[in-house]
Amino acid sequence: MVKKEEILDILNKYDKDITIATLGSHTALHILKGAKLEGFSTLCITVKGRDIPYKRFGVADKFLYVDNFKDIAKEEVQEKLREMNSIIIPHGSFIAYCGLDNIENNFLVPMFGNRKILRWEAERNLEGKLLKEANLRIPKRFKPEEIDRTVIVKFPGARGGRGYFIANSKEDYYKKINLLKEKGLIDDKDAENAHIEEYVVGTNFCLHFFYSPLKDEVELLGIDRRYESNIDGLVRIPAKDQLDIDISASYVITGNIPVVIRESLLPEVFNMGDKLVEAAKKIVPPGIIGPFCLQTLCTENLELIVFEMSARIDGGTNSFMNGSPYSFLYSGEPLSMGQRIAREIKLALKLNRLEEIIS
Ligand code: AMP
Ligand code: AMP
C-alpha cells in the first residue's frame, strides 16, 4: 500500500498552485469545471479523439496525452502529474484503467479521498460486508438451488449491467446459464461466481452524498435514476408483443435522469448516508472521504433497498452538473459534485488540513 508519508512528502514539495487532474471520461466534465469555478488550474488526461468534449466545453486548462488510458499508471505519467502539482480525483473510469493494484501500490500521486476504500466497492464480497456493517437493507442473496422467486443474476467484472439476466426459478436459471455458455459469453468460472440476488420491484433512486471530514457532515447533493438499455426501451413495447419478439432484458447504463424523492423519505436517506460513513470509518479507516453513492430501489412499502454502492464519485452525478434541487438548498447556488470536491480541497488548503482528505 502506498504510504501516507510518501504522499505527504510529495505534497510538501508542491507549491501552492495545485492542479486538479482527472482522466477525461466518466465525470470529468463537472470535476474539471467545478475545480475551475473554485479557482484551480485543471488538467485532463486523455487520448487522441477522446479529448473532444473537454476541449469543446472548455473545462481543462491543460491536456496530458497518453497512447492508451491504461498508461496513466506509468511512472512517466505520474512524474508529469507531480510536476504539475496535481491532485487526482479518482472516478469509475480512472479506477478501471489505472487498476486497483496500481492505485494501492504504485500510483504515487496525491489522490482526493481514501484510496484504500476503492477495493471495497469494486469487489462484491467486500461491498456486501461494508453494507452489512452499516446495517443497510440489501437484496436477499441466493444459491442456484435456492431460487424461489424472481432473481437478477450478475457476473463479476460485468459492471454497468452488461450480461445481467433475470431468472424465475432454478430451472430457468440453469437454462439461461447454459445458453450463455453455449454462446461463449461466459465460462464455467463466471458461472460459478455468478451473483444471484432477489429482483427488487421498485423505483430507482441513486443517492449522491458527500462526506466532509473537515465539517464532519454528510450532505445529500443529488439523486438520479438510471436510463438503461435495452430494458428502458423494452418496457415501451406492449406486453403481448414483448412475448412475441422474445428479447431478453439487459441493463447497460446509457444515461442518467435527475429525480427527487418523496420528502418524507429524506430522514431515512440521511440516516442511510450517516450509517455508511460510520461503518466505513470503522472497517476501512479513515473511511469515506468526499463523494459516495447508494444505489437503491424503493419498494411499495417505502423501504429503500441498496443493491450497489460507490465509495467515490458516481456517474449519476452528471445529472446535476448545474446543481440539483438538493445541492441548491445548501448554498442557494447551483453546486455540482465536482465543485463540492474542489471546495473541500480549497477549504483544506486554507485550514492547512489537506492531509486529512488526501491519500
Ligand atoms: P466509461 O468511462 O463511460 O467507460 O464508464 C466506466 C464505467 O463507469 C461504466 O462501466 C459504468 O459502470 C460507470 N458509468 C459510466 N457512466 C456512468 C453513468 N452516467 N452513470 C452510472 N455509471 C456510469
Ligand atoms: P448494477 O450494475 O448493480 O448497478 O445494476 C445495474 C442495473 O440492474 C440497476 O440499475 C437496476 O436497473 C438493475 N438491478 C440491479 N440489481 C437489482 C435488483 N436487486 N433488483 C432489481 N433490479 C436490479
Short mmCIF file of C-alpha atoms and ligand atoms in Angstrom, two decimals:
data_model
loop_
_atom_site.label_atom_id
_atom_site.label_comp_id
_atom_site.label_asym_id
_atom_site.label_seq_id
_atom_site.Cartn_x
_atom_site.Cartn_y
_atom_site.Cartn_z
CA MET A 1 0.00 0.00 0.00
CA VAL A 2 1.24 3.49 -0.89
CA LYS A 3 2.33 5.07 2.39
CA LYS A 4 0.67 8.24 3.61
CA GLU A 5 4.10 9.70 4.49
CA GLU A 6 5.25 9.31 0.88
CA ILE A 7 2.19 11.19 -0.35
CA LEU A 8 2.63 13.92 2.28
CA ASP A 9 6.27 14.26 1.20
CA ILE A 10 5.15 14.83 -2.37
CA LEU A 11 2.51 17.33 -1.25
CA ASN A 12 5.09 19.24 0.78
CA LYS A 13 7.15 19.70 -2.37
CA TYR A 14 4.18 21.17 -4.26
CA ASP A 15 4.00 24.93 -4.40
CA LYS A 16 0.61 26.47 -3.75
CA ASP A 17 -0.59 26.30 -7.36
CA ILE A 18 -2.39 22.97 -7.19
CA THR A 19 -3.73 21.39 -10.37
CA ILE A 20 -6.90 19.33 -10.18
CA ALA A 21 -6.42 16.40 -12.55
CA THR A 22 -8.51 13.51 -13.74
CA LEU A 23 -8.90 11.11 -16.62
CA GLY A 24 -11.11 12.50 -19.41
CA SER A 25 -14.09 10.18 -19.04
CA HIS A 26 -16.94 9.32 -16.63
CA THR A 27 -17.49 12.54 -14.56
CA ALA A 28 -14.50 14.58 -15.73
CA LEU A 29 -16.62 17.41 -17.17
CA HIS A 30 -18.02 18.63 -13.86
CA ILE A 31 -14.96 17.61 -11.82
CA LEU A 32 -12.85 19.92 -14.00
CA LYS A 33 -15.50 22.63 -14.37
CA GLY A 34 -16.07 22.64 -10.60
CA ALA A 35 -12.35 22.94 -9.96
CA LYS A 36 -12.08 25.85 -12.38
CA LEU A 37 -15.01 27.61 -10.69
CA GLU A 38 -13.14 27.32 -7.39
CA GLY A 39 -10.07 28.88 -8.99
CA PHE A 40 -7.91 25.79 -9.54
CA SER A 41 -5.93 25.05 -12.63
CA THR A 42 -7.27 21.88 -14.33
CA LEU A 43 -5.71 19.01 -16.24
CA CYS A 44 -7.42 16.40 -18.36
CA ILE A 45 -5.53 13.16 -19.05
CA THR A 46 -6.73 11.90 -22.40
CA VAL A 47 -6.06 10.04 -25.64
CA LYS A 48 -6.42 11.46 -29.16
CA GLY A 49 -10.09 11.55 -30.08
CA ARG A 50 -11.43 11.41 -26.52
CA ASP A 51 -10.39 15.00 -25.77
CA ILE A 52 -13.26 16.49 -27.76
CA PRO A 53 -15.84 17.20 -25.01
CA TYR A 54 -13.21 18.65 -22.67
CA LYS A 55 -12.00 20.95 -25.44
CA ARG A 56 -15.42 21.90 -26.77
CA PHE A 57 -16.76 22.67 -23.30
CA GLY A 58 -13.51 24.36 -22.30
CA VAL A 59 -13.19 22.76 -18.87
CA ALA A 60 -9.49 21.85 -18.98
CA ASP A 61 -6.59 24.29 -18.86
CA LYS A 62 -4.10 21.61 -19.81
CA PHE A 63 -4.16 18.23 -21.54
CA LEU A 64 -1.86 15.32 -20.91
CA TYR A 65 -1.96 12.87 -23.83
CA VAL A 66 -1.30 9.18 -23.36
CA ASP A 67 -1.36 6.50 -26.07
CA ASN A 68 -3.78 4.38 -24.11
CA PHE A 69 -5.86 5.12 -21.00
CA LYS A 70 -4.06 2.27 -19.23
CA ASP A 71 -0.82 4.27 -19.48
CA ILE A 72 -1.94 6.55 -16.63
CA ALA A 73 -0.32 4.06 -14.27
CA LYS A 74 3.09 4.53 -15.96
CA GLU A 75 5.90 6.11 -13.98
CA GLU A 76 6.50 8.85 -16.59
CA VAL A 77 2.85 9.92 -16.43
CA GLN A 78 2.95 10.03 -12.63
CA GLU A 79 6.11 12.11 -12.88
CA LYS A 80 4.38 14.64 -15.13
CA LEU A 81 1.39 14.78 -12.81
CA ARG A 82 3.64 15.52 -9.85
CA GLU A 83 5.49 18.18 -11.81
CA MET A 84 2.18 19.96 -12.30
CA ASN A 85 1.34 19.76 -8.56
CA SER A 86 -1.60 17.53 -9.33
CA ILE A 87 -4.21 16.16 -7.03
CA ILE A 88 -6.03 13.32 -8.79
CA ILE A 89 -9.78 12.91 -8.44
CA PRO A 90 -10.49 9.19 -8.87
CA HIS A 91 -13.67 8.22 -10.72
CA GLY A 92 -15.06 4.97 -12.12
CA SER A 93 -13.05 5.02 -15.34
CA PHE A 94 -9.87 6.22 -13.66
CA ILE A 95 -10.05 3.22 -11.32
CA ALA A 96 -10.85 0.81 -14.16
CA TYR A 97 -7.91 1.96 -16.30
CA CYS A 98 -5.29 2.62 -13.62
CA GLY A 99 -6.18 -0.63 -11.88
CA LEU A 100 -6.72 -1.17 -8.16
CA ASP A 101 -3.34 -2.84 -7.65
CA ASN A 102 -1.57 0.16 -9.15
CA ILE A 103 -3.66 2.62 -7.16
CA GLU A 104 -2.88 0.76 -3.95
CA ASN A 105 0.80 0.09 -4.53
CA ASN A 106 2.39 2.15 -7.30
CA PHE A 107 0.49 5.32 -8.01
CA LEU A 108 2.50 8.00 -6.25
CA VAL A 109 0.33 11.00 -6.93
CA PRO A 110 -1.76 12.61 -4.17
CA MET A 111 -5.35 11.49 -4.55
CA PHE A 112 -8.51 13.04 -3.16
CA GLY A 113 -10.20 10.62 -0.77
CA ASN A 114 -9.21 7.30 0.80
CA ARG A 115 -7.61 5.11 -1.86
CA LYS A 116 -7.93 2.04 0.39
CA ILE A 117 -11.71 2.08 0.20
CA LEU A 118 -11.86 1.76 -3.59
CA ARG A 119 -11.43 -2.00 -3.46
CA TRP A 120 -14.36 -2.21 -1.05
CA GLU A 121 -16.78 -1.01 -3.66
CA ALA A 122 -15.18 -2.83 -6.58
CA GLU A 123 -15.33 -6.33 -5.08
CA ARG A 124 -18.81 -7.61 -4.39
CA ASN A 125 -17.99 -9.57 -1.23
CA LEU A 126 -16.22 -6.59 0.37
CA GLU A 127 -19.02 -4.28 -0.73
CA GLY A 128 -21.53 -6.63 0.89
CA LYS A 129 -19.51 -6.62 4.12
CA LEU A 130 -19.50 -2.83 4.26
CA LEU A 131 -23.22 -2.56 3.54
CA LYS A 132 -23.97 -5.16 6.23
CA GLU A 133 -21.72 -3.45 8.75
CA ALA A 134 -23.70 -0.27 8.02
CA ASN A 135 -26.88 -2.21 8.69
CA LEU A 136 -28.42 -1.20 5.37
CA ARG A 137 -31.15 -3.24 3.71
CA ILE A 138 -29.72 -5.24 0.81
CA PRO A 139 -31.41 -7.69 -1.59
CA LYS A 140 -31.60 -11.29 -0.40
CA ARG A 141 -28.87 -13.49 -1.94
CA PHE A 142 -29.45 -16.96 -3.35
CA LYS A 143 -27.55 -20.08 -4.34
CA PRO A 144 -28.86 -21.54 -7.65
CA GLU A 145 -30.71 -24.39 -5.86
CA GLU A 146 -32.45 -21.95 -3.52
CA ILE A 147 -34.08 -19.74 -6.16
CA ASP A 148 -37.75 -19.47 -5.19
CA ARG A 149 -38.65 -16.08 -6.69
CA THR A 150 -37.58 -13.68 -9.41
CA VAL A 151 -33.85 -13.04 -9.20
CA ILE A 152 -31.31 -10.94 -11.10
CA VAL A 153 -28.01 -12.60 -11.98
CA LYS A 154 -24.79 -10.59 -12.18
CA PHE A 155 -21.27 -11.61 -13.13
CA PRO A 156 -18.00 -10.41 -11.63
CA GLY A 157 -16.45 -7.60 -13.58
CA ALA A 158 -19.64 -7.14 -15.58
CA ARG A 159 -20.20 -3.68 -14.20
CA GLY A 160 -22.52 -1.32 -15.94
CA GLY A 161 -25.20 -4.00 -16.21
CA ARG A 162 -23.82 -5.90 -19.23
CA GLY A 163 -24.69 -9.59 -19.22
CA TYR A 164 -27.19 -9.41 -16.36
CA PHE A 165 -30.25 -11.59 -16.67
CA ILE A 166 -33.47 -12.33 -14.85
CA ALA A 167 -34.50 -15.83 -13.78
CA ASN A 168 -37.70 -17.04 -12.18
CA SER A 169 -36.71 -20.50 -10.94
CA LYS A 170 -33.76 -22.82 -10.55
CA GLU A 171 -34.62 -24.45 -13.92
CA ASP A 172 -34.88 -21.10 -15.66
CA TYR A 173 -31.52 -20.09 -14.14
CA TYR A 174 -29.69 -23.17 -15.44
CA LYS A 175 -31.33 -22.87 -18.85
CA LYS A 176 -30.10 -19.28 -19.21
CA ILE A 177 -26.64 -20.01 -17.80
CA ASN A 178 -26.18 -22.87 -20.27
CA LEU A 179 -27.32 -20.69 -23.14
CA LEU A 180 -24.74 -18.04 -22.20
CA LYS A 181 -22.06 -20.73 -22.01
CA GLU A 182 -23.04 -22.14 -25.40
CA LYS A 183 -22.78 -18.68 -26.91
CA GLY A 184 -19.31 -18.35 -25.36
CA LEU A 185 -20.40 -15.26 -23.42
CA ILE A 186 -19.40 -16.78 -20.06
CA ASP A 187 -17.19 -19.67 -19.00
CA ASP A 188 -17.52 -22.19 -16.13
CA LYS A 189 -15.67 -19.91 -13.75
CA ASP A 190 -18.03 -17.00 -14.47
CA ALA A 191 -20.98 -19.31 -13.89
CA GLU A 192 -19.55 -20.44 -10.55
CA ASN A 193 -19.06 -16.85 -9.46
CA ALA A 194 -22.45 -15.64 -10.60
CA HIS A 195 -24.04 -13.35 -8.04
CA ILE A 196 -27.72 -14.13 -7.64
CA GLU A 197 -29.98 -11.76 -5.74
CA GLU A 198 -33.65 -11.05 -5.29
CA TYR A 199 -35.09 -8.89 -8.07
CA VAL A 200 -36.45 -5.92 -6.17
CA VAL A 201 -39.54 -4.45 -7.78
CA GLY A 202 -39.33 -0.77 -7.00
CA THR A 203 -38.34 2.68 -8.18
CA ASN A 204 -34.70 3.53 -8.65
CA PHE A 205 -33.03 6.26 -6.57
CA CYS A 206 -29.27 6.68 -6.70
CA LEU A 207 -28.42 8.84 -3.71
CA HIS A 208 -25.34 11.03 -4.13
CA PHE A 209 -23.76 12.05 -0.85
CA PHE A 210 -20.66 14.00 0.12
CA TYR A 211 -18.94 13.41 3.43
CA SER A 212 -16.84 16.31 4.57
CA PRO A 213 -14.21 15.27 7.12
CA LEU A 214 -13.46 18.96 7.65
CA LYS A 215 -17.03 19.65 8.78
CA ASP A 216 -17.79 16.09 9.90
CA GLU A 217 -21.05 16.22 7.98
CA VAL A 218 -22.85 14.07 5.41
CA GLU A 219 -24.53 16.16 2.70
CA LEU A 220 -27.09 14.94 0.16
CA LEU A 221 -26.14 16.63 -3.10
CA GLY A 222 -28.40 15.00 -5.69
CA ILE A 223 -30.39 11.97 -6.78
CA ASP A 224 -30.57 10.31 -10.19
CA ARG A 225 -32.22 7.27 -11.68
CA ARG A 226 -30.59 5.16 -14.35
CA TYR A 227 -31.50 5.09 -18.02
CA GLU A 228 -30.64 1.59 -19.18
CA SER A 229 -30.62 -0.29 -22.43
CA ASN A 230 -32.36 -2.33 -23.55
CA ILE A 231 -34.72 -2.53 -20.55
CA ASP A 232 -35.94 1.08 -20.76
CA GLY A 233 -36.74 0.57 -24.42
CA LEU A 234 -38.22 -2.86 -23.93
CA VAL A 235 -40.86 -1.60 -21.49
CA ARG A 236 -42.27 0.66 -24.21
CA ILE A 237 -43.35 -2.39 -26.18
CA PRO A 238 -46.80 -3.72 -25.20
CA ALA A 239 -46.55 -6.92 -23.13
CA LYS A 240 -48.18 -9.08 -25.83
CA ASP A 241 -45.55 -8.02 -28.36
CA GLN A 242 -42.74 -8.44 -25.84
CA LEU A 243 -43.71 -12.11 -25.61
CA ASP A 244 -43.78 -12.43 -29.39
CA ILE A 245 -40.34 -11.00 -30.01
CA ASP A 246 -38.69 -12.92 -27.17
CA ILE A 247 -35.85 -10.49 -26.42
CA SER A 248 -34.09 -10.88 -23.10
CA ALA A 249 -33.63 -7.79 -20.99
CA SER A 250 -30.26 -6.14 -20.40
CA TYR A 251 -29.30 -3.36 -18.01
CA VAL A 252 -26.48 -1.46 -19.69
CA ILE A 253 -26.20 2.09 -18.36
CA THR A 254 -26.57 4.62 -21.15
CA GLY A 255 -27.54 7.73 -19.23
CA ASN A 256 -28.99 9.22 -16.06
CA ILE A 257 -32.14 11.14 -15.22
CA PRO A 258 -32.37 13.59 -12.31
CA VAL A 259 -35.07 12.79 -9.80
CA VAL A 260 -36.30 13.92 -6.41
CA ILE A 261 -37.52 11.59 -3.70
CA ARG A 262 -40.70 11.83 -1.66
CA GLU A 263 -39.84 14.30 1.07
CA SER A 264 -40.94 12.06 3.93
CA LEU A 265 -38.23 9.57 2.88
CA LEU A 266 -35.42 12.08 3.45
CA PRO A 267 -34.90 11.27 7.16
CA GLU A 268 -34.20 7.67 6.11
CA VAL A 269 -31.98 8.84 3.24
CA PHE A 270 -29.78 10.87 5.60
CA ASN A 271 -29.81 8.04 8.11
CA MET A 272 -28.51 5.65 5.44
CA GLY A 273 -25.71 8.01 4.38
CA ASP A 274 -24.69 8.54 8.02
CA LYS A 275 -24.67 4.80 8.68
CA LEU A 276 -22.39 4.04 5.73
CA VAL A 277 -19.94 6.77 6.77
CA GLU A 278 -19.82 5.39 10.32
CA ALA A 279 -19.30 1.81 9.14
CA ALA A 280 -16.54 2.81 6.70
CA LYS A 281 -14.70 4.71 9.45
CA LYS A 282 -14.68 1.52 11.48
CA ILE A 283 -13.67 -1.03 8.86
CA VAL A 284 -11.60 0.96 6.32
CA PRO A 285 -10.16 3.86 8.34
CA PRO A 286 -10.18 6.80 7.84
CA GLY A 287 -13.36 5.77 5.96
CA ILE A 288 -15.15 7.54 3.15
CA ILE A 289 -13.84 10.97 2.23
CA GLY A 290 -15.88 13.07 -0.19
CA PRO A 291 -18.43 11.65 -2.65
CA PHE A 292 -20.22 8.34 -2.37
CA CYS A 293 -23.43 6.88 -3.73
CA LEU A 294 -26.04 4.41 -2.58
CA GLN A 295 -27.95 2.83 -5.47
CA THR A 296 -31.36 1.92 -4.15
CA LEU A 297 -34.74 0.60 -5.14
CA CYS A 298 -37.75 1.88 -3.22
CA THR A 299 -40.46 -0.72 -2.72
CA GLU A 300 -44.18 -0.05 -2.40
CA ASN A 301 -43.72 -0.33 1.37
CA LEU A 302 -41.35 2.65 1.07
CA GLU A 303 -38.32 0.60 2.02
CA LEU A 304 -35.04 1.63 0.39
CA ILE A 305 -33.07 -1.46 -0.63
CA VAL A 306 -29.41 -0.87 -1.53
CA PHE A 307 -28.28 -3.00 -4.48
CA GLU A 308 -24.94 -1.28 -5.09
CA MET A 309 -22.74 1.48 -3.73
CA SER A 310 -19.91 3.66 -4.97
CA ALA A 311 -17.27 4.80 -2.49
CA ARG A 312 -16.19 7.56 -4.89
CA ILE A 313 -17.88 9.93 -7.31
CA ASP A 314 -20.63 8.04 -9.17
CA GLY A 315 -21.55 8.57 -12.83
CA GLY A 316 -25.05 9.66 -11.86
CA THR A 317 -23.65 12.94 -10.53
CA ASN A 318 -23.56 14.00 -14.20
CA SER A 319 -27.30 14.57 -13.85
CA PHE A 320 -26.59 17.68 -11.76
CA MET A 321 -23.62 19.39 -13.35
CA ASN A 322 -25.52 22.66 -12.88
CA GLY A 323 -26.71 21.74 -9.41
CA SER A 324 -29.62 19.69 -8.12
CA PRO A 325 -32.67 20.70 -6.10
CA TYR A 326 -30.81 19.34 -3.04
CA SER A 327 -27.42 20.94 -3.62
CA PHE A 328 -29.25 24.22 -4.20
CA LEU A 329 -30.72 24.01 -0.71
CA TYR A 330 -27.28 24.19 0.91
CA SER A 331 -25.83 27.21 -0.77
CA GLY A 332 -28.64 28.76 -2.79
CA GLU A 333 -26.48 28.35 -5.88
CA PRO A 334 -26.08 25.62 -8.49
CA LEU A 335 -23.48 23.31 -6.96
CA SER A 336 -22.20 20.18 -8.73
CA MET A 337 -20.41 17.28 -7.04
CA GLY A 338 -17.23 18.31 -8.87
CA GLN A 339 -17.40 21.81 -7.43
CA ARG A 340 -18.16 20.42 -3.96
CA ILE A 341 -14.94 18.37 -4.14
CA ALA A 342 -12.92 21.40 -5.21
CA ARG A 343 -14.47 23.41 -2.37
CA GLU A 344 -13.35 20.83 0.17
CA ILE A 345 -9.80 20.93 -1.20
CA LYS A 346 -9.83 24.72 -1.13
CA LEU A 347 -11.05 24.78 2.47
CA ALA A 348 -8.45 22.17 3.47
CA LEU A 349 -5.69 24.31 1.92
CA LYS A 350 -6.95 27.34 3.82
CA LEU A 351 -7.14 25.45 7.12
CA ASN A 352 -3.86 23.66 6.45
CA ARG A 353 -5.67 20.30 6.75
CA LEU A 354 -5.04 18.87 3.29
CA GLU A 355 -3.56 15.70 4.77
CA GLU A 356 -6.97 14.74 6.18
CA ILE A 357 -8.61 14.49 2.76
CA ILE A 358 -5.77 13.08 0.66
CA SER A 359 -4.21 9.63 0.42
P1 AMP B 1 -16.94 4.94 -19.15
O1 AMP B 1 -15.96 5.97 -18.70
O2 AMP B 1 -18.12 5.58 -19.84
O3 AMP B 1 -16.32 3.83 -19.93
O4 AMP B 1 -17.55 4.27 -17.82
C1 AMP B 1 -16.85 3.41 -16.97
C2 AMP B 1 -17.84 2.75 -16.00
O5 AMP B 1 -18.42 3.73 -15.15
C3 AMP B 1 -19.02 2.07 -16.71
O6 AMP B 1 -18.78 0.71 -16.91
C4 AMP B 1 -20.18 2.29 -15.78
O7 AMP B 1 -20.28 1.22 -14.86
C5 AMP B 1 -19.81 3.53 -14.99
N1 AMP B 1 -20.53 4.67 -15.52
C6 AMP B 1 -20.12 5.46 -16.55
N2 AMP B 1 -21.00 6.45 -16.79
C7 AMP B 1 -21.97 6.29 -15.88
C8 AMP B 1 -23.17 6.99 -15.61
N3 AMP B 1 -23.51 8.07 -16.31
N4 AMP B 1 -23.95 6.56 -14.61
C9 AMP B 1 -23.61 5.49 -13.89
N5 AMP B 1 -22.48 4.77 -14.09
C10 AMP B 1 -21.68 5.16 -15.07
P1 AMP B 2 -25.66 -2.60 -11.03
O1 AMP B 2 -24.62 -2.97 -12.05
O2 AMP B 2 -25.63 -3.46 -9.82
O3 AMP B 2 -25.58 -1.12 -10.72
O4 AMP B 2 -27.09 -2.84 -11.71
C1 AMP B 2 -27.45 -2.34 -12.96
C2 AMP B 2 -28.96 -2.28 -13.06
O5 AMP B 2 -29.56 -3.55 -12.86
C3 AMP B 2 -29.60 -1.40 -11.99
O6 AMP B 2 -29.57 -0.04 -12.30
C4 AMP B 2 -31.03 -1.95 -11.97
O7 AMP B 2 -31.78 -1.49 -13.05
C5 AMP B 2 -30.79 -3.42 -12.15
N1 AMP B 2 -30.67 -4.11 -10.85
C6 AMP B 2 -29.54 -4.44 -10.21
N2 AMP B 2 -29.79 -5.11 -9.07
C7 AMP B 2 -31.13 -5.22 -8.99
C8 AMP B 2 -32.04 -5.83 -8.06
N3 AMP B 2 -31.60 -6.48 -6.98
N4 AMP B 2 -33.36 -5.75 -8.32
C9 AMP B 2 -33.82 -5.13 -9.43
N5 AMP B 2 -33.04 -4.55 -10.33
C10 AMP B 2 -31.71 -4.58 -10.14
#
